[in-house]
Coordinates of C-alpha atoms in Angstrom, one line a residue:
X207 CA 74.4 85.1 129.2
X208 CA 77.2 87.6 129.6
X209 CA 80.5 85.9 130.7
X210 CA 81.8 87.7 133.6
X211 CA 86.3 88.6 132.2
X212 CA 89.0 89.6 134.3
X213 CA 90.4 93.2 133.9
X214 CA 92.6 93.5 131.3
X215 CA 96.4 94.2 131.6
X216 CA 96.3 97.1 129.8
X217 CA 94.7 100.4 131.3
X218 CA 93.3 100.9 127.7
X219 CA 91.3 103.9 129.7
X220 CA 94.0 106.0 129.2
X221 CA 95.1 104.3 125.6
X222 CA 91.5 106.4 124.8
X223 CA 93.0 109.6 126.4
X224 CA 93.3 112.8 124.6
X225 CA 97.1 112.9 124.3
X226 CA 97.1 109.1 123.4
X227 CA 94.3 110.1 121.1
X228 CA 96.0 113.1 119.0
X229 CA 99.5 110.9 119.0
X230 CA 97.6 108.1 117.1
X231 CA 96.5 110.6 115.1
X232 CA 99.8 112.2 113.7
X233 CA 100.7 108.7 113.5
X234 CA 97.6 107.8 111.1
X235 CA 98.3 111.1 109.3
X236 CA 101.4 109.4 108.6
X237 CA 100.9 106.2 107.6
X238 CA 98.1 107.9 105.2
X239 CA 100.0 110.3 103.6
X240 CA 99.8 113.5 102.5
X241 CA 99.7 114.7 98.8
X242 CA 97.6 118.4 99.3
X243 CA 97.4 118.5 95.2
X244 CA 96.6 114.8 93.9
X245 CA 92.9 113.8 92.7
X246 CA 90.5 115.4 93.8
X247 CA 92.4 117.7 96.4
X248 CA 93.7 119.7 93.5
X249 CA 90.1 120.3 92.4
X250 CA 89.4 122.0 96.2
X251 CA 92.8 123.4 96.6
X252 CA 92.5 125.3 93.4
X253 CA 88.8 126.6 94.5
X254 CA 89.9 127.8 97.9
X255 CA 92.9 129.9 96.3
X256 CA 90.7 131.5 93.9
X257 CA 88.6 133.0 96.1
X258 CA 91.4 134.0 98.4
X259 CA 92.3 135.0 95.2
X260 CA 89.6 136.0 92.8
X261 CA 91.5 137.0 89.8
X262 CA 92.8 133.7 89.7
X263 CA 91.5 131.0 86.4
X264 CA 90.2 133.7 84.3
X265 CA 89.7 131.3 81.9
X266 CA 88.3 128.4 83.9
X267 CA 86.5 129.9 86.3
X268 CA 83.3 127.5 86.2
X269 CA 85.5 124.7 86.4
X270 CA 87.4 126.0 89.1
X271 CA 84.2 126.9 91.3
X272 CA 81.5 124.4 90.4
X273 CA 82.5 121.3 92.6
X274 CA 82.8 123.4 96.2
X275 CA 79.9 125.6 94.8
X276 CA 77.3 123.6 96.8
X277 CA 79.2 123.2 100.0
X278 CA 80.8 125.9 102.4
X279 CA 83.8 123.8 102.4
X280 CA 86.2 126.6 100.3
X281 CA 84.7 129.6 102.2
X282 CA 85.1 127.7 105.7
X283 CA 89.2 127.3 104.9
X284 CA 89.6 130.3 102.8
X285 CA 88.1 132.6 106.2
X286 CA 89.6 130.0 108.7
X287 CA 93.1 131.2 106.7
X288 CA 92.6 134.5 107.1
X289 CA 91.6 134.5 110.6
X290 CA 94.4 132.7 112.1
X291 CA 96.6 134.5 109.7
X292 CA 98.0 131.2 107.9
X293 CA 98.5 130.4 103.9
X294 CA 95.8 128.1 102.4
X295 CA 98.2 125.1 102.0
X296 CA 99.0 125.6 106.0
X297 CA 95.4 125.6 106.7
X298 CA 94.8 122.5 104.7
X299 CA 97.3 120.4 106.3
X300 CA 96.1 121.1 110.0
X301 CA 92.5 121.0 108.9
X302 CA 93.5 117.2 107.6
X303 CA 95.3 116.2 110.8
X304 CA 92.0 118.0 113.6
X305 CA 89.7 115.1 110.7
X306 CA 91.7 112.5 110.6
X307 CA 91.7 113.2 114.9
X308 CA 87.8 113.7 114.8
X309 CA 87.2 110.7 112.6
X310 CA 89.2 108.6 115.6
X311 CA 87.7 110.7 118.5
X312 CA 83.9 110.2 116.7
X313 CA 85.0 106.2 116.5
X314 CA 85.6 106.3 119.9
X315 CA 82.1 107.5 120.8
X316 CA 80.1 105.5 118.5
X317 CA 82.6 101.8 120.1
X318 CA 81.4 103.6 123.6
X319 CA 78.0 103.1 123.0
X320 CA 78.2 99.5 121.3
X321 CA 81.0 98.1 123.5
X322 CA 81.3 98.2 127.4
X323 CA 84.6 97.3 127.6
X324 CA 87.7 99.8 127.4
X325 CA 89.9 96.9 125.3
X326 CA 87.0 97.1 122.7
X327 CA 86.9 100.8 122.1
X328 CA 90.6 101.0 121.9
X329 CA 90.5 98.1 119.5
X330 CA 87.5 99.9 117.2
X331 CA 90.1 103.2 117.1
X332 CA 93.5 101.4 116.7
X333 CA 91.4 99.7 113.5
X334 CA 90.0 103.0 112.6
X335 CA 93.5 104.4 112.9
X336 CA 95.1 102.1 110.6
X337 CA 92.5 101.5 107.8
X338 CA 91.8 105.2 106.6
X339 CA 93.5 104.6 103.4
X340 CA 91.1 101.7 102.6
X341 CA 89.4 102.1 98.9
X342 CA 85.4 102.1 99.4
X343 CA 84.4 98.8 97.1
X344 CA 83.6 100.1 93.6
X345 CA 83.1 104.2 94.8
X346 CA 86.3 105.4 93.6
X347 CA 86.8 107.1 97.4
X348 CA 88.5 105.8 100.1
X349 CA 87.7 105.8 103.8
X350 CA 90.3 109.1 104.3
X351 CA 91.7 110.8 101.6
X352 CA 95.7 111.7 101.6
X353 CA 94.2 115.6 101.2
X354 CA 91.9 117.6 102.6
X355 CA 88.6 117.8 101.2
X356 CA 84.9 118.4 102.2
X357 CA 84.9 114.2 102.7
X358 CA 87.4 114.7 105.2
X359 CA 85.1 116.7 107.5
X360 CA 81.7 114.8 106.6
X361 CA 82.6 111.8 108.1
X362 CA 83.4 112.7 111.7
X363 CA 80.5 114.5 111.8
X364 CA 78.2 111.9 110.7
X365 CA 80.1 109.3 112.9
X366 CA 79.1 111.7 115.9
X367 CA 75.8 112.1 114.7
X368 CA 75.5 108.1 114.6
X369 CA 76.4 108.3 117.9
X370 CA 74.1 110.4 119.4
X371 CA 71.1 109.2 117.2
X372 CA 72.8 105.6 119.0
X373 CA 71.9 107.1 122.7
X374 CA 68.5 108.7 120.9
X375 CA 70.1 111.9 121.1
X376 CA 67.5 113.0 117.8
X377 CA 67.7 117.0 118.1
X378 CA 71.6 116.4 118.3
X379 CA 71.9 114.0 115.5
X380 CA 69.8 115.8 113.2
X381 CA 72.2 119.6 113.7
X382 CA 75.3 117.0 113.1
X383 CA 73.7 116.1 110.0
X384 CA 72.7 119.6 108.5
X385 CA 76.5 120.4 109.3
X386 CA 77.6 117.7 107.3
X387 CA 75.2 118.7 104.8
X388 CA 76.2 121.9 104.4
X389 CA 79.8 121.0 103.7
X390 CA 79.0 118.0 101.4
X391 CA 75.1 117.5 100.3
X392 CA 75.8 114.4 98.5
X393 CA 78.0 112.6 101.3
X394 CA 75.5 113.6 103.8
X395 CA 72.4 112.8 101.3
X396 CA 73.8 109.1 101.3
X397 CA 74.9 109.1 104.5
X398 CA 71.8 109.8 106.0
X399 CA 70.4 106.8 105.0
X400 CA 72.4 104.7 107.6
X401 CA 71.0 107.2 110.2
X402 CA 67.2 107.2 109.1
X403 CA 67.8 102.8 109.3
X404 CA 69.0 103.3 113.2
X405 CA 66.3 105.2 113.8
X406 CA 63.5 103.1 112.1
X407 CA 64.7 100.4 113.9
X408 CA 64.5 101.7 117.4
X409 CA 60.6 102.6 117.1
X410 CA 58.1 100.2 118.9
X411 CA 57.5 98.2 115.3
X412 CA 61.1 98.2 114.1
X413 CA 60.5 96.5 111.0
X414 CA 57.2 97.9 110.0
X415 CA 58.6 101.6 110.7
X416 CA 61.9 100.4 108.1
X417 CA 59.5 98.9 105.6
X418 CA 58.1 102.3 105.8
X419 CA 60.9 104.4 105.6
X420 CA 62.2 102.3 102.8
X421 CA 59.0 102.4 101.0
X422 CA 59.7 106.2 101.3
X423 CA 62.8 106.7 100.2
X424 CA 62.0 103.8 97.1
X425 CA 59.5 106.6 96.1
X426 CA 61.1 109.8 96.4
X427 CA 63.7 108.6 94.2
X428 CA 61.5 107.2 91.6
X429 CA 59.5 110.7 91.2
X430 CA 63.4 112.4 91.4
X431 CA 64.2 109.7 88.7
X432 CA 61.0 110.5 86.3
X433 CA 60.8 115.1 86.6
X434 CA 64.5 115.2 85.9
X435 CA 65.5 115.8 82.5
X436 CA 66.4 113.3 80.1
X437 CA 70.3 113.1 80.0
X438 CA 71.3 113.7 76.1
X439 CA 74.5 114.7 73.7
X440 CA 77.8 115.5 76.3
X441 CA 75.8 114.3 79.7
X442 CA 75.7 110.7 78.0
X443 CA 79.2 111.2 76.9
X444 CA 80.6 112.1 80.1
X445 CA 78.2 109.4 82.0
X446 CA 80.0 107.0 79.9
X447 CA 83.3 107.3 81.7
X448 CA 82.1 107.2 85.1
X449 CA 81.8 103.3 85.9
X450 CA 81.6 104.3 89.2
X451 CA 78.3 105.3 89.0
X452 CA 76.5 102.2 88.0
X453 CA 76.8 99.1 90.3
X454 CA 76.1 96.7 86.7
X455 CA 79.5 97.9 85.3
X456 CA 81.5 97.1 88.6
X457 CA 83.9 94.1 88.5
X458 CA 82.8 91.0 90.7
X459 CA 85.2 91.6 93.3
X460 CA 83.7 95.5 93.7
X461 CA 80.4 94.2 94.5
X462 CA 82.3 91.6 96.8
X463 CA 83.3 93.8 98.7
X464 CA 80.1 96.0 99.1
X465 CA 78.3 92.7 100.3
X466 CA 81.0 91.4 102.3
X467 CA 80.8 93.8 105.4
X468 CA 77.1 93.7 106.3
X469 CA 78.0 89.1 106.2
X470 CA 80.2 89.3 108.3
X471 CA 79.3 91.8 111.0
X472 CA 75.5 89.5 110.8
X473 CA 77.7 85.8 110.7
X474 CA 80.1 87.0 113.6
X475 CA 77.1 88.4 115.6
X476 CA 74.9 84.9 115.3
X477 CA 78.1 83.3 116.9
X478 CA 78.3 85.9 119.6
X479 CA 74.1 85.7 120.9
X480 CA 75.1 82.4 121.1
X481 CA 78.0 82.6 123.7
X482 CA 78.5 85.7 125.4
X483 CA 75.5 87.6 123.9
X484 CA 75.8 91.6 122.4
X485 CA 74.5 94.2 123.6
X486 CA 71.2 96.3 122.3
X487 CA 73.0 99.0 120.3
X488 CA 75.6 96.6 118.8
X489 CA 72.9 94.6 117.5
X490 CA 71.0 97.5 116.5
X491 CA 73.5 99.4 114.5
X492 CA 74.4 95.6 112.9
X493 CA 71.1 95.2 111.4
X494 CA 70.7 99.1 110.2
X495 CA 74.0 98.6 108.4
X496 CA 72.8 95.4 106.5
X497 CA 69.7 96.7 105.8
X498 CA 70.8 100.5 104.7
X499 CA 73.8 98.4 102.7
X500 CA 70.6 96.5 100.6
X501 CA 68.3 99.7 100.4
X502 CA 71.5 101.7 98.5
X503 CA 72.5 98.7 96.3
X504 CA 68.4 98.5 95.6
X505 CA 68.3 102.7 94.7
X506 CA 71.3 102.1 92.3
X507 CA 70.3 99.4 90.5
X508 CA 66.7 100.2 90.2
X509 CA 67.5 104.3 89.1
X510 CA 71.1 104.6 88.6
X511 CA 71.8 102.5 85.3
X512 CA 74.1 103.6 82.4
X513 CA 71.1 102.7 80.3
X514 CA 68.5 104.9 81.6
X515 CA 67.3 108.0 79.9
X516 CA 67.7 110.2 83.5
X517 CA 70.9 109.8 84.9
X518 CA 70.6 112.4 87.8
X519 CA 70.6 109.9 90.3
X520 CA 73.4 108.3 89.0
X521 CA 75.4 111.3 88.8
X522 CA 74.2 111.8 92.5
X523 CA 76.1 108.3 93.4
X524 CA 73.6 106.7 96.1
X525 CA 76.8 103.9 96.2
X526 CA 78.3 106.4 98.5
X527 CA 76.3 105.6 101.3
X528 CA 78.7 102.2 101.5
X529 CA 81.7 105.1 102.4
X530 CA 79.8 105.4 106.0
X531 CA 79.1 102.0 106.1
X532 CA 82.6 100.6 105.8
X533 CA 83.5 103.2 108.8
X534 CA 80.9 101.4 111.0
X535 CA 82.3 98.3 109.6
X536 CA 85.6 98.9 110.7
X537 CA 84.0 100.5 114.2
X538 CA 82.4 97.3 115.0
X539 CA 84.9 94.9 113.8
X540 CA 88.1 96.4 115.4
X541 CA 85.6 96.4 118.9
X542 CA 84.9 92.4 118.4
X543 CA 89.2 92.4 118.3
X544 CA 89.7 94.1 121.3
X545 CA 86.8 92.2 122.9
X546 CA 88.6 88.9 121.9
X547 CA 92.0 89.8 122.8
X548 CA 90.7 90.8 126.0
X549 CA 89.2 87.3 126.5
X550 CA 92.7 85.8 125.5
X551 CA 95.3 87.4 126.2
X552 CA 96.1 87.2 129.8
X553 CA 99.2 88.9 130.6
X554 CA 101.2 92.5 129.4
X555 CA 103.9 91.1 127.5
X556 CA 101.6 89.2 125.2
X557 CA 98.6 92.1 125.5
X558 CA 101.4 94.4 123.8
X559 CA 102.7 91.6 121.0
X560 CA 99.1 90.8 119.8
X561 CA 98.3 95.1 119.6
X562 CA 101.2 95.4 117.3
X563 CA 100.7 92.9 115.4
X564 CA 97.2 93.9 114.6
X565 CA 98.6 97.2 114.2
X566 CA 101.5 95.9 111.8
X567 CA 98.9 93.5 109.9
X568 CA 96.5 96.3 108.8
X569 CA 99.3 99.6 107.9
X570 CA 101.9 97.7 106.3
X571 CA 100.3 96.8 102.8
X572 CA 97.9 100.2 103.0
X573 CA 101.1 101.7 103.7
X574 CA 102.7 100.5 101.0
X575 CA 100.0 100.5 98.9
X576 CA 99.6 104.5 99.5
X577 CA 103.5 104.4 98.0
X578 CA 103.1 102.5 94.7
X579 CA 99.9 105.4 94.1
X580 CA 102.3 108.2 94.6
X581 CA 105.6 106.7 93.5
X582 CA 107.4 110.1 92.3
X583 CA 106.2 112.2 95.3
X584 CA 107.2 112.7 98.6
X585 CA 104.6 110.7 101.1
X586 CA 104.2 113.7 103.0
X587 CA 104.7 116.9 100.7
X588 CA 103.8 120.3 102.1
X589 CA 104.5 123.5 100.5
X590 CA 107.7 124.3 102.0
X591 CA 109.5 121.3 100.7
X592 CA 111.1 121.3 97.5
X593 CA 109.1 119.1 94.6
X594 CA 110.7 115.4 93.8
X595 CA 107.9 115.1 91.4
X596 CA 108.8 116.6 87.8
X597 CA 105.5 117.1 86.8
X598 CA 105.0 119.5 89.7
X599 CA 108.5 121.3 89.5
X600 CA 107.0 121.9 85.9
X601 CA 103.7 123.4 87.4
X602 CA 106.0 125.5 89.8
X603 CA 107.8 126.5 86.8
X604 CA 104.5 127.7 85.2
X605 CA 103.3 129.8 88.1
X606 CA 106.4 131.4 88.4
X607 CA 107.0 132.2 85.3
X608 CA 104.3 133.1 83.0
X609 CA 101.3 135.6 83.4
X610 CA 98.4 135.0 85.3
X611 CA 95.9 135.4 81.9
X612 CA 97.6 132.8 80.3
X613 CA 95.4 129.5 79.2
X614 CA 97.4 126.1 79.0
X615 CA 96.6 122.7 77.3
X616 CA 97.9 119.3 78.7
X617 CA 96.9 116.0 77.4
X618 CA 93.4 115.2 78.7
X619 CA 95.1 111.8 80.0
X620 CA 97.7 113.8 81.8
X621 CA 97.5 113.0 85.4
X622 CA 97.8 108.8 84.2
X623 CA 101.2 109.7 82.9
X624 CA 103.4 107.6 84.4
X625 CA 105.3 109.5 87.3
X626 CA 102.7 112.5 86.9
X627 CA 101.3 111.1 90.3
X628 CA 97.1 112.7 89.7
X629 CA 99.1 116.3 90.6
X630 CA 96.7 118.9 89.5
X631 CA 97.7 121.5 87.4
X632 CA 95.7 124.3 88.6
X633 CA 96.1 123.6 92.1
X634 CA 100.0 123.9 91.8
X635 CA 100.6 126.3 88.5
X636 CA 97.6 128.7 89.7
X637 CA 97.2 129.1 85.8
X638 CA 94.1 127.9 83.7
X639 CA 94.3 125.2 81.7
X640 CA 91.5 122.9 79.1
X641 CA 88.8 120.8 80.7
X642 CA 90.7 117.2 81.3
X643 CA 89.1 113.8 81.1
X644 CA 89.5 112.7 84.7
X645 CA 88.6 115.3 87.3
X646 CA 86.8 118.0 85.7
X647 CA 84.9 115.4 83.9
X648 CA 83.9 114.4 87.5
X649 CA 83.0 118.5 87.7
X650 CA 81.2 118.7 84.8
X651 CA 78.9 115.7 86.3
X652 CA 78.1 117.5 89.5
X653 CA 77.7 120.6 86.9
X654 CA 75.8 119.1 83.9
X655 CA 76.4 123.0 82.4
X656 CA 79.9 122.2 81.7
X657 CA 79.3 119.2 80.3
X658 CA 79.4 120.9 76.6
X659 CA 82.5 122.9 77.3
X660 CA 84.4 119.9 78.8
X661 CA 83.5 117.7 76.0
X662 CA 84.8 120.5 73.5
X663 CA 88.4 120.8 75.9
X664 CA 88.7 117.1 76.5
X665 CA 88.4 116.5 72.7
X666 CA 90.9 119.3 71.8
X667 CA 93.4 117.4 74.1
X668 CA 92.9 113.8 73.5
X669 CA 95.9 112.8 72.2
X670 CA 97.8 116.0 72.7
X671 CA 100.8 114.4 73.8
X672 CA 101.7 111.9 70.5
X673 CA 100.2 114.4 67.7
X674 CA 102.0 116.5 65.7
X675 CA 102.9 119.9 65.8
X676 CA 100.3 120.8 62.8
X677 CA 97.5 119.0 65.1
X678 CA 98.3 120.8 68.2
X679 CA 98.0 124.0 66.6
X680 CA 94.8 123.3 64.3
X681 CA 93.2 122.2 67.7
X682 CA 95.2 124.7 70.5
X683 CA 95.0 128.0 68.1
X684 CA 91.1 128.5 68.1
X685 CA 90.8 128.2 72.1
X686 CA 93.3 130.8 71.7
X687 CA 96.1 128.7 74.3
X688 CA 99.2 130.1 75.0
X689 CA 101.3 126.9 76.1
X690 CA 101.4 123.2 76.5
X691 CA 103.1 120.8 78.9
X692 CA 104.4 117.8 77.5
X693 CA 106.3 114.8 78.4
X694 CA 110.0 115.3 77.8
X695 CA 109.8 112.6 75.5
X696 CA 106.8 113.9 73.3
X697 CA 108.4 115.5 70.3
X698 CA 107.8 119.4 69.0
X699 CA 109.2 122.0 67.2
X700 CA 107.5 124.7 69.5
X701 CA 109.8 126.8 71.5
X702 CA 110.1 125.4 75.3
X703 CA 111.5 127.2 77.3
X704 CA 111.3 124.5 80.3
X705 CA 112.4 121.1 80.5
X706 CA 113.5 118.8 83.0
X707 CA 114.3 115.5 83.7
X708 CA 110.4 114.2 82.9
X709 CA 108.4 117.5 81.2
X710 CA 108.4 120.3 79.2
X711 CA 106.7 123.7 79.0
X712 CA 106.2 124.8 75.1
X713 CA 104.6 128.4 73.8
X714 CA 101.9 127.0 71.2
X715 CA 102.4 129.2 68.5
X716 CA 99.9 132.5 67.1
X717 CA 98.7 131.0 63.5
X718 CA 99.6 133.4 60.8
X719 CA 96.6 135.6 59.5

């Protein structure tokens, strides 16, 4: 039986407005951080440029274009730029701040339909708000990148499409998910499996229409998993180095925290049928998270092992689904805190304490957290702020000063060097450069094509920083590279005419014929 509360001190009603609603936005942006050229933002940055661009990476361009080559993503913010008459790195940043506002507005919607009370929704966005830097268990993604990417856009849109699907909204739901589809096939591939579980489980025979569906979706991926090719020579390689990828290589604590969520939204909902009761869509969208969280683990252990002779599932990553699931985790969690300090907290004063303190709790150590990842950068770098980072003044360096034909060679380890902060060398230099080991490995797996020619760059590179001289030239010279950057440190007899106070930009030499 529903207990009948008192109305809360706080007009939280107008906490949810729109102005409330885009401050807590520039203040998650924030607390997030903003680093346009780390990880995997480099890798879009550098796309979108070339084809504002196209004479850009004459070298590289397959590496450049193959990971935005399936989305619209680069064509949406390279026309969005031109239209509104803006530079890419402009576009970016606002693009980041309207997601990170549509990821909290989407929030929002989903808490409306779960919670009737206005101190639950606010507490579902205020959790929303401050968790975005959260890492996704073992995924290697977290909930909002410090960049804009395709990932950034994907998951309002499949929030909002969780929402309608919520009010059986089907037509609706389904257009939200082709959009999100069309900006990132594999985040909405995964994604969708949360949404089919929501709407197995509001048919007539709920569990007979999921054992269905599941049934289903068990055998389309085993015929995907037997007519794909067998996975041989640089695909097995580069699989190697993507633990990611299989669930039986993640540590203890990874699969921890893939399990944990789906227990306690199902432990804390027992307690609540038991005293004030939930309502039908909370306890809907509660059992469609535990199950879809089983089904993916189930689809990744069953057809993404690092043992198996196809690996195109695996290099698909079903473990993403568990990126939508933590945001409904977080939706539904931060609702049962505003429900609770609804409940207890009976006058303004203490309303307010108990908000920031939640609010303090959950930023603080992702805060700080998001400052020991980018130590030597800025936390909020745009491109009219000078570069602290030296690996990036560097890059500058190299755009400004060398030809736009010219091919460069880092060590494929670079962006681990301590106080290189994951900056991306194309993304800042606009210059081509080798295959690296990290990120265009993680291209040359969405691109199995480039596999071979990564496996040849990453090898030529390997090391690059502690060789000798002789070594960098008997590996540089044939790929015909024109100049290396190095740690200051790293010694070389090879002209440089840059240096600072962490790198160095060397000519690599023409061998004598």
């Amino acid at each position: 039986m529903k207990v009948v509360r008192s109305a809360s001190p706080w007009k939280t009603e107008k906490l949810l407005s729109l102005p409330a609603l885009l401050a807590l936005s520039l203040l998650s942006f924030c607390i997030l951080g903003y680093h346009p050229d780390a990880e995997d933002g480099g890798i879009y940055a550098a796309a979108i440029q070339q084809r504002v661009h196209p004479w850009l990476f004459p070298h590289d361009h397959a590496f450049v274009a193959a990971h935005v080559g399936n989305g619209v993503f680069a064509w949406t913010v390279s026309s969005l730029a031109a239209l509104i008459h803006l530079s890419v790195t402009s576009c970016l940043a606002l693009l980041q701040l309207a997601a990170i506002a549509a990821t909290l507005w989407a929030s929002s919607e989903v808490a409306k339909v779960c919670f009737r009370q206005g101190s639950a929704r606010f507490g579902a966005v205020l959790v929303m708000a401050f968790s975005l830097s959260l890492p996704v268990a073992g995924t290697a993604l977290y909930l909002t990148d410090p960049y804009c990417t395709a990932r950034s856009i994907s998951l309002p849109l499949l929030l909002f499409a969780l929402e309608h699907l919520l009010r059986r909204r089907v037509f609706a739901s389904a257009l939200l998910l082709a959009a999100a589809f069309v900006l990132h096939p594999v985040m909405a591939l995964w994604g969708a499996l949360l949404l089919c579980s929501v709407w197995a489980l509001q048919r007539r025979h709920p569990m007979r229409t999921f054992a269905s569906y599941s049934g289903a979706a068990l055998l389309i991926c085993l015929m995907v998993y037997l007519l794909s090719p067998v996975d041989q020579g640089a695909l097995r390689v580069l699989a190697a180095t993507r633990s990611y990828w299989f669930l039986g290589q993640w540590e203890w604590y990874e699969v921890l925290g893939a399990l944990a969520p789906p227990v306690l939204l199902l432990w804390i909902l027992s307690r609540h049928e038991k005293t004030r009761g939930a309502g039908a869509e909370e306890r809907l969208l509660i059992h469609a998270h535990a199950a879809t969280t089983l089904l993916c683990l189930l689809i990744a252990l069953l057809f993404a092992r690092s043992s198996a002779a196809h690996l195109f599932i695996a290099r698909m990553q079903p473990l993403r689904a568990l990126h939508l699931l933590y945001a409904v985790f977080l939706i539904v969690a931060g609702g049962w805190i505003g429900d609770f300090l609804h409940e207890t907290m009976n006058s303004r004063k203490r309303e307010f304490v108990a908000w920031a303190t939640l609010a303090s709790c959950i930023a603080t150590p992702l805060f700080v957290a998001q400052l020991e990842i980018y130590p030597a950068s800025q936390h909020l770098e745009f491109s009219r702020r000078p570069r602290t980072n030296g690996w990036a003044r560097a890059f500058v360096w190299c755009r400004e000063h060398t030809a736009q034909g010219d091919l460069f060679a880092l060590d494929a380890h670079y962006i681990t060097v301590e106080g290189e902060d994951a900056q991306n060398f194309r993304s800042i230099a606009l210059r081509s450069s080798l295959p690296d080991y990290s990120k265009d490995g993680g291209v040359a797996s969405v691109s199995p094509s480039l596999a071979a020619d990564w496996l040849v760059g990453m090898a030529a590179q390997t090391g690059l920083n502690r060789m000798g001289d002789a070594n960098r030239l008997a590996r540089l010279a044939p790929l015909h590279v024109d100049w290396m950057v190095l740690p200051k440190a790293s010694a070389t007899s090879f002209p440089c005419d840059y240096q600072n106070d962490v790198a160095k930009v060397c000519r690599v030499p023409r061998p004598t014929p």
